[in-house]
Tab-separated table of C-alpha atoms and ligand atoms in Angstrom:
chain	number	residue	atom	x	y	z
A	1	UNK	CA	-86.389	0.027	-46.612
A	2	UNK	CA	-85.258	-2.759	-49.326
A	3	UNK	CA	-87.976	-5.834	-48.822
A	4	UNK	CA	-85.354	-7.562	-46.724
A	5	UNK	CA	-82.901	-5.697	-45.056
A	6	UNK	CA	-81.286	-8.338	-42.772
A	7	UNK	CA	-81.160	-10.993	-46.166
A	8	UNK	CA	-78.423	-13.759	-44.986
A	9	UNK	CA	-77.181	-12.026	-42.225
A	10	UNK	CA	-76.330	-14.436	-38.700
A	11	UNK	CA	-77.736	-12.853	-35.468
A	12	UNK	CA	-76.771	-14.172	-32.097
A	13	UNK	CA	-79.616	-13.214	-29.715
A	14	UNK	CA	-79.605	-13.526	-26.208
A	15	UNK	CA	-82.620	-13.940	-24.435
A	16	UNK	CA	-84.667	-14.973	-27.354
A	17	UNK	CA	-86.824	-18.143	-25.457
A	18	UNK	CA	-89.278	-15.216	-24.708
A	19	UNK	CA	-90.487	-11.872	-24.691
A	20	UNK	CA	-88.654	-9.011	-26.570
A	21	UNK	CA	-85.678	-11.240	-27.385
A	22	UNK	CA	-87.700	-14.031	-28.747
A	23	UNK	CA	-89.872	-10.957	-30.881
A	24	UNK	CA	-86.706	-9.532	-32.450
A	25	UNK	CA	-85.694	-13.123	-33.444
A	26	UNK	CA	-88.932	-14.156	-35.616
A	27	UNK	CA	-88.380	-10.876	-36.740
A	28	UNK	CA	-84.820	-10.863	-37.830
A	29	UNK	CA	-86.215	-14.347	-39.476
A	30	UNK	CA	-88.879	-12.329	-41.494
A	31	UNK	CA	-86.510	-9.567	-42.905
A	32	UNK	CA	-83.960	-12.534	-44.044
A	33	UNK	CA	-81.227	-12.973	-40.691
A	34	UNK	CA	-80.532	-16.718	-39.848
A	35	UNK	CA	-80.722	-16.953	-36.043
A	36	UNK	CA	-78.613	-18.146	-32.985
A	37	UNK	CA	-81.307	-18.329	-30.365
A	38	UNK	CA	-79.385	-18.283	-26.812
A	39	UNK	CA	-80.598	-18.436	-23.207
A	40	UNK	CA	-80.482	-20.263	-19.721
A	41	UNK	CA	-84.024	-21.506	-21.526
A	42	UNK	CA	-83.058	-23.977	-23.990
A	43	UNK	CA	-86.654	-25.360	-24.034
A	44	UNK	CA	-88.075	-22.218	-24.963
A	45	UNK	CA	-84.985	-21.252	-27.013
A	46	UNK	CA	-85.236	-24.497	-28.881
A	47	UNK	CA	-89.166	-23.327	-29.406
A	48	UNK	CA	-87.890	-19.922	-31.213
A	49	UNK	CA	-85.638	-21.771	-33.236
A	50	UNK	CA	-88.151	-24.411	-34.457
A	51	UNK	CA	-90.547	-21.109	-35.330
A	52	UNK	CA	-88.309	-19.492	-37.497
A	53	UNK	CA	-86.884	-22.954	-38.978
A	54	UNK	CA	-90.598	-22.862	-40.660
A	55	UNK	CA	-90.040	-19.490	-41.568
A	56	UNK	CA	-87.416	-21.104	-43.989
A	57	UNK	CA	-84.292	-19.598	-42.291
A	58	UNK	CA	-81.281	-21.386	-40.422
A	59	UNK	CA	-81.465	-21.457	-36.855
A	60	UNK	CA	-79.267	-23.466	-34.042
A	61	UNK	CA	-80.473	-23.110	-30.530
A	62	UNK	CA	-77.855	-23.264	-28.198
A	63	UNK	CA	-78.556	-22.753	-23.987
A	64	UNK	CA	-76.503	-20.189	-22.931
A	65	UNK	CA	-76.117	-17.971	-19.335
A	66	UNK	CA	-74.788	-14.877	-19.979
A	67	UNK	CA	-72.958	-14.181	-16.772
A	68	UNK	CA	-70.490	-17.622	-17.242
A	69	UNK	CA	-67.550	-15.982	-19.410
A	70	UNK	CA	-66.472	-19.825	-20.256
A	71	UNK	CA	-70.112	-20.134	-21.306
A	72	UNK	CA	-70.477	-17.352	-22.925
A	73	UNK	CA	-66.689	-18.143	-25.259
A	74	UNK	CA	-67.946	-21.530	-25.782
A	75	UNK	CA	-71.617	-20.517	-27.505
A	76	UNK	CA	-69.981	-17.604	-29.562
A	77	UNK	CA	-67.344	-20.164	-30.987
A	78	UNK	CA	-69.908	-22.731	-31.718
A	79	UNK	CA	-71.663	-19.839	-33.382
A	80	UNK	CA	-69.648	-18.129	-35.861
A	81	UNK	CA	-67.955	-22.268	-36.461
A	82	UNK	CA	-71.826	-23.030	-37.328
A	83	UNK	CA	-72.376	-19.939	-39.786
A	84	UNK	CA	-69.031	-19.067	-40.449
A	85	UNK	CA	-69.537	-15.300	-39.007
A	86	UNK	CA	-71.733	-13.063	-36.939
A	87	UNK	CA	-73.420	-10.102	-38.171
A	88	UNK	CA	-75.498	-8.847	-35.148
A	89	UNK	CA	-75.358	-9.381	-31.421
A	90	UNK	CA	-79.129	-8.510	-29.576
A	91	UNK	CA	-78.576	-9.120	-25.628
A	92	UNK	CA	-81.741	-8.907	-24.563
A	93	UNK	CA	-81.371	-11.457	-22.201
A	94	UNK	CA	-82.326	-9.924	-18.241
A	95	UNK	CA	-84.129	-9.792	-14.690
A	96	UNK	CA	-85.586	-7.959	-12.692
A	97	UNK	CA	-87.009	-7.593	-9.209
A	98	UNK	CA	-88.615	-4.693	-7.162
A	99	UNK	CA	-87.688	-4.149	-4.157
A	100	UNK	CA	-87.456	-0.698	-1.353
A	101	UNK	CA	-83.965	0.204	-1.315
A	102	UNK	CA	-83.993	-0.751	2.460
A	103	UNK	CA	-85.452	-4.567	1.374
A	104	UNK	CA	-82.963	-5.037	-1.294
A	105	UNK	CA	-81.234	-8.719	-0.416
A	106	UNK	CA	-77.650	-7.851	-1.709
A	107	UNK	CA	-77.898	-11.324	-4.106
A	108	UNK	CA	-80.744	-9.874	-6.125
A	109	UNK	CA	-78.275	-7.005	-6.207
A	110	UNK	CA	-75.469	-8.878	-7.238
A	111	UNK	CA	-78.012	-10.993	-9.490
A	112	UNK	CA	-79.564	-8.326	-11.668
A	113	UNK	CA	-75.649	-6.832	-12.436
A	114	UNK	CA	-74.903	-9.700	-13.404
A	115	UNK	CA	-77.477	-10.953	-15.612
A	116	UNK	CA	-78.286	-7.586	-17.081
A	117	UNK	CA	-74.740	-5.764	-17.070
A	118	UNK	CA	-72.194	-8.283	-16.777
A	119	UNK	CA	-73.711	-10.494	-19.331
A	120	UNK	CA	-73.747	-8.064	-21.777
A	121	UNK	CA	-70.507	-6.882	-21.402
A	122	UNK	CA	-69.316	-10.733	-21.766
A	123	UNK	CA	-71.160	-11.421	-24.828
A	124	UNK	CA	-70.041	-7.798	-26.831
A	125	UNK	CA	-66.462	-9.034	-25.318
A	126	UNK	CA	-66.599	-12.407	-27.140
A	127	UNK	CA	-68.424	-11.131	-30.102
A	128	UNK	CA	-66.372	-8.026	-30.961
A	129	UNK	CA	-63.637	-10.396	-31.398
A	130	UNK	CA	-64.894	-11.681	-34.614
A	131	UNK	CA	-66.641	-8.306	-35.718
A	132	UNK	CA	-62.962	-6.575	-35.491
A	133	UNK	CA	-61.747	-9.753	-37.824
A	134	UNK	CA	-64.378	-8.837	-40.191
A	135	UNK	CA	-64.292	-5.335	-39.799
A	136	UNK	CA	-68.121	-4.645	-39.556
A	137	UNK	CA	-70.997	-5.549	-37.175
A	138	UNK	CA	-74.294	-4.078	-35.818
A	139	UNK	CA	-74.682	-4.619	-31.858
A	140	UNK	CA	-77.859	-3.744	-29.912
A	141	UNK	CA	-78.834	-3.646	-25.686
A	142	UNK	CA	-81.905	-3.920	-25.026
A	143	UNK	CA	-81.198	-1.194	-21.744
A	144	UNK	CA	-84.746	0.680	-20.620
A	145	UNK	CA	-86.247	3.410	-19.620
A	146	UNK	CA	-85.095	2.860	-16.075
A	147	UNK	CA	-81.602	3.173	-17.699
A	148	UNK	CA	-82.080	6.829	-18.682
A	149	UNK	CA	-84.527	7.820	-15.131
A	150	UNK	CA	-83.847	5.603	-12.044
A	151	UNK	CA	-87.427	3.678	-11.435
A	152	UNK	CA	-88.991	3.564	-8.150
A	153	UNK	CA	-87.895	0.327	-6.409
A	154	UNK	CA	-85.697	-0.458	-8.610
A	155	UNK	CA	-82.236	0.370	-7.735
A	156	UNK	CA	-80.532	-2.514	-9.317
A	157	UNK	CA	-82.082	-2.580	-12.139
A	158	UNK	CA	-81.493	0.852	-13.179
A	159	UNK	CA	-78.374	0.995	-11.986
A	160	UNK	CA	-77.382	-1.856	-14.741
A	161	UNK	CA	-79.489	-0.633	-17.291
A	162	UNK	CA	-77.484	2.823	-16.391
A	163	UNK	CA	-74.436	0.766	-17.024
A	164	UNK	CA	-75.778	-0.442	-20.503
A	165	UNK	CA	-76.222	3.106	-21.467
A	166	UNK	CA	-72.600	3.599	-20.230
A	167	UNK	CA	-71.313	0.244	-21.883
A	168	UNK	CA	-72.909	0.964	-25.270
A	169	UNK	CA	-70.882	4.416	-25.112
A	170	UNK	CA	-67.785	3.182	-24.566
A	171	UNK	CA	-67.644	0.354	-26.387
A	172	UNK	CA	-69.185	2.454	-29.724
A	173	UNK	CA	-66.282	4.395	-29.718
A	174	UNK	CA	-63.670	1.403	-29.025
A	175	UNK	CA	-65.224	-0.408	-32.176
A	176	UNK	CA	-66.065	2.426	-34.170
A	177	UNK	CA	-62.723	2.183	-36.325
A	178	UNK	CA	-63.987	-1.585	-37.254
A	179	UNK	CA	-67.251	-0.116	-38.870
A	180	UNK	CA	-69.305	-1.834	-35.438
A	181	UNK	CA	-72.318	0.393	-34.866
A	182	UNK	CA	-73.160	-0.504	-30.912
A	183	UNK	CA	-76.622	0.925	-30.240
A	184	UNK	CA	-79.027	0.735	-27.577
A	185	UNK	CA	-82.874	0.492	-27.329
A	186	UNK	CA	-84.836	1.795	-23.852
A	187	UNK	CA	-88.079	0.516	-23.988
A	188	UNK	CA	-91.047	1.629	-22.018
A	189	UNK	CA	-93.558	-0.743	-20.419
A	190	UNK	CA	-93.759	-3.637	-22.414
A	191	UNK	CA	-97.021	-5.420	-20.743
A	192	UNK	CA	-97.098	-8.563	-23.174
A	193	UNK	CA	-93.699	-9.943	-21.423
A	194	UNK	CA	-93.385	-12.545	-18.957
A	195	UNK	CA	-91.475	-9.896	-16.959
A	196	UNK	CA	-94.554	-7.786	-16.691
A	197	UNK	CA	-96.425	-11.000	-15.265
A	198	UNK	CA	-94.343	-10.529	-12.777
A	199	UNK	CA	-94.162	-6.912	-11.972
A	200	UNK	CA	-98.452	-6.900	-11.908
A	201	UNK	CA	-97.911	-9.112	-8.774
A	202	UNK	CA	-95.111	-7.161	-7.160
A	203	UNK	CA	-96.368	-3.476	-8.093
A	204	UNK	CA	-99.626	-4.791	-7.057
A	205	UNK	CA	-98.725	-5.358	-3.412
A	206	UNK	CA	-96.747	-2.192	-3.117
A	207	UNK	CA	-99.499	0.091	-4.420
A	208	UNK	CA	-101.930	-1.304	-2.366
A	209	UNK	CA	-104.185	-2.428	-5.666
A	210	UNK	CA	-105.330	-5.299	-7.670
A	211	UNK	CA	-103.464	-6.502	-10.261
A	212	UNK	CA	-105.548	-5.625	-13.322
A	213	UNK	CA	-104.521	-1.929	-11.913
A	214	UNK	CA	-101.364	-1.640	-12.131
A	215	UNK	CA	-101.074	-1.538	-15.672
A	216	UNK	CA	-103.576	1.382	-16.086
A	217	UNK	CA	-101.485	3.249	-13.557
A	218	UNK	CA	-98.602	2.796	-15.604
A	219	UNK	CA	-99.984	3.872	-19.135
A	220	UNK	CA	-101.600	6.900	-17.595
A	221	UNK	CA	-97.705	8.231	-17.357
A	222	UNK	CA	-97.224	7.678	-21.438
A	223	UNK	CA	-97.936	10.689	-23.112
A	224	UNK	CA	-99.216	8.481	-25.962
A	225	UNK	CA	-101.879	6.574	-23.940
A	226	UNK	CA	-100.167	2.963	-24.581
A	227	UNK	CA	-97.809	0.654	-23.435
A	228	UNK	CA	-94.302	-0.262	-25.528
A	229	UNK	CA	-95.230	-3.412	-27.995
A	230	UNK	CA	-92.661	-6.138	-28.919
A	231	UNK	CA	-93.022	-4.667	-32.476
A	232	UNK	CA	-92.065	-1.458	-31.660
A	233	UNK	CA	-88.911	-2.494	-30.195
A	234	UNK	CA	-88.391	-5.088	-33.364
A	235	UNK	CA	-89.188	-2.000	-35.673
A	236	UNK	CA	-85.997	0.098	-34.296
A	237	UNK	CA	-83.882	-3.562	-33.864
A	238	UNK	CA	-84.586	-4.028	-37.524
A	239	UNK	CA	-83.605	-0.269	-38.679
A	240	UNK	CA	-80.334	-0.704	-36.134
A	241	UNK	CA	-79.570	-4.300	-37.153
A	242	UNK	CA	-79.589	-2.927	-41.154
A	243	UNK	CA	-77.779	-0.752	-43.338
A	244	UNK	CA	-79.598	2.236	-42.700
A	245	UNK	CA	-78.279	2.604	-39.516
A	246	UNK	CA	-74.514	2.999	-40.711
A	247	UNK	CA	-73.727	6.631	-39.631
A	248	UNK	CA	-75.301	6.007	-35.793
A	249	UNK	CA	-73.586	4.824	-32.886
A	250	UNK	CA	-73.272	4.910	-29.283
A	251	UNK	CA	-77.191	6.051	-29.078
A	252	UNK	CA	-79.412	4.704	-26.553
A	253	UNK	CA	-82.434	5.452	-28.299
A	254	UNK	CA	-85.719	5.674	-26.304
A	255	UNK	CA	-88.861	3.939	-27.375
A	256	UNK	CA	-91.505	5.103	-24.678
A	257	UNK	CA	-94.189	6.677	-26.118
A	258	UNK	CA	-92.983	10.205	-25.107
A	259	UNK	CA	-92.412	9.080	-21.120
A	260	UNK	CA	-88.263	9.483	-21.244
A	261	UNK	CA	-86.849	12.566	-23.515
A	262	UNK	CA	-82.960	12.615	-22.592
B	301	NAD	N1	-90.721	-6.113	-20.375
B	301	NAD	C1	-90.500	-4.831	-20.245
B	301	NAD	O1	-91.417	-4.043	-19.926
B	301	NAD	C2	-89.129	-4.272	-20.507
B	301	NAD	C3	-88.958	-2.876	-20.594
B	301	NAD	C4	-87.703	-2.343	-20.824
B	301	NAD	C5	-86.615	-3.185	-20.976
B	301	NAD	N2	-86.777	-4.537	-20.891
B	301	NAD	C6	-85.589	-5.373	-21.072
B	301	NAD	O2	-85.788	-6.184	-22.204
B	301	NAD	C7	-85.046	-7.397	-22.065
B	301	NAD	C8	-85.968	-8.575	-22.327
B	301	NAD	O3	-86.971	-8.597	-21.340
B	301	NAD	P1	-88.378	-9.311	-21.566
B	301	NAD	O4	-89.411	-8.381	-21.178
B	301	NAD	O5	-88.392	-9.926	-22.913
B	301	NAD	O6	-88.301	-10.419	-20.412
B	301	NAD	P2	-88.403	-12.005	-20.501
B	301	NAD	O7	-88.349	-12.462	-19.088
B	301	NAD	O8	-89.516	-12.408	-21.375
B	301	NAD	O9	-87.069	-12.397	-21.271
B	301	NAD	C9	-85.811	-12.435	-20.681
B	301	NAD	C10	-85.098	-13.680	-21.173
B	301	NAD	O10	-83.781	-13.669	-20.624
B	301	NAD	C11	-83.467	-15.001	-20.255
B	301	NAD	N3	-82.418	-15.005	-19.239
B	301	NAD	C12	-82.536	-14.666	-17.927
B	301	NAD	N4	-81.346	-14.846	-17.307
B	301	NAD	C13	-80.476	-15.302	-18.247
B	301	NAD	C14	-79.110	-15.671	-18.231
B	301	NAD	N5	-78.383	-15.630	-17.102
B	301	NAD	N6	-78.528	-16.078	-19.379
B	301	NAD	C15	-79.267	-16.142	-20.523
B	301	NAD	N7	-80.555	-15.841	-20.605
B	301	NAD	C16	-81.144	-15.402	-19.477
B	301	NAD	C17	-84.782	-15.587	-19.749
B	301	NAD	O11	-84.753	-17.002	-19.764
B	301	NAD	C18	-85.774	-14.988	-20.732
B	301	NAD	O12	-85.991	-15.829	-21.840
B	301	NAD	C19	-84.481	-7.385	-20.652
B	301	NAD	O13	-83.139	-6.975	-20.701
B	301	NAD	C20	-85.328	-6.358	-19.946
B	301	NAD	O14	-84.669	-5.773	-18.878
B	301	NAD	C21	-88.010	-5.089	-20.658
């Protein structure tokens, strides 16, 4: 790969105040992008953007909740007015929550379609609309493994991440004539992210072990002994964000150390 693939292209990442979305923006910094950092967390969004401001690259953060469509039109105006286009959309922005089908409070349900489903669909909606203009574009889901195997307790969950699998398909082949690629990652366990902080203390009570075990339960299912890293996921989000990507599209590609095959 050329020394920087992403050199002066404007990515509009959702999620990026933390965790996977926050990784693939100093990333995208590193390999040249200039960065709209968007989330309900504009302290921690503003935090991203000051990081990759001393990387020497552009970056406007901008707070942002992915299931208000007016929201949503406003940012990606303010966007593409700021840089004058938009090259890449990441939405990595999501929730989650574990719960026995039986205990599942129907607003976590309605929550977690939103958040992770809806609000991807809303910000592809908004941003196609400029990729069409400009006839090219390189959008990425962050989806999961629980969107290619429904995940114990987590009906909601997979059931949008499903729907991002479904989404990405659909909407690859609606912007394929515009040169779009529309791509989707499925991570494994990614135990470095605030979301995992939470899942330790959920899984935790349903297994019926401490904390500190729950992880080693979980890595003992990866065929390749680990858990998913941030860079891992920003490796494949730099290879789909590039170039060298051109001839894939409507893939959800997963990154699971051998867990998830289909
Ligand atoms: N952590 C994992 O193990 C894992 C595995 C597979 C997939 N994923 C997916 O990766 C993505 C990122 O997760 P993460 O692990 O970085 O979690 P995270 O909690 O660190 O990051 C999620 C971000 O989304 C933001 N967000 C939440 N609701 C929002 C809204 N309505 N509008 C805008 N922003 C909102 C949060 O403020 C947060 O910054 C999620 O879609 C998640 O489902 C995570």
């Amino acid at each position: 790969m050329e020394t920087q693939p992403l050199k002066g292209k404007i990515a509009f990442i959702t999620g990026s105040a933390s965790g996977i979305g926050q990784g693939i923006a100093l990333r995208f910094a590193k390999e040249g992008a200039h960065i709209a950092c968007c989330d309900l967390n504009l302290e921690g969004a503003e935090k991203t953007a000051q990081e990759i401001k001393s990387l020497g690259q552009q970056a406007l953060a901008i707070q942002l909740d992915v299931v208000k469509s007016k929201n949503v039109e406003s940012a990606v105006r303010q966007v593409h007015d700021h840089f004058g286009k938009i090259d890449i959309l990441v939405n990595s922005a999501g929730i989650i929550k574990a719960n026995f089908i039986t205990d599942v409070p129907e607003s976590i349900w309605d929550a977690i379609i939103d958040v992770d489903l809806k609000g991807t669909f809303l910000c592809i909606k908004e941003v196609a609309k400029y990729m069409v203009e400009q006839k090219s574009g390189k959008i990425i889901n962050i989806s999961s493994k629980s969107g290619k195997k429904g995940g114990l307790w987590l009906a909601a969950y997979s059931s949008a991440k499903f729907g991002v699998v479904g989404l990405t398909q659909s909407v690859a082949t609606d912007l394929a004539p515009f040169h779009i690629n529309v791509n989707a990652i499925c991570p494994g366990n990614v135990f470095s992210t605030p979301m995992w902080d939470l899942l330790d203390k959920e899984y935790s009570v349903k297994l019926g072990v401490p904390p500190e075990q729950v992880r080693k339960i979980y890595v003992e299912k990866v065929p390749l002994g680990r858990g998913c890293t941030v860079e891992d996921i920003t490796n494949l989000a730099v290879f789909l964000a590039s170039t060298q990507s051109d001839y894939m599209t409507g893939q959800a590609i997963n990154l699971t150390g051998g867990q998830e095959v289909h």
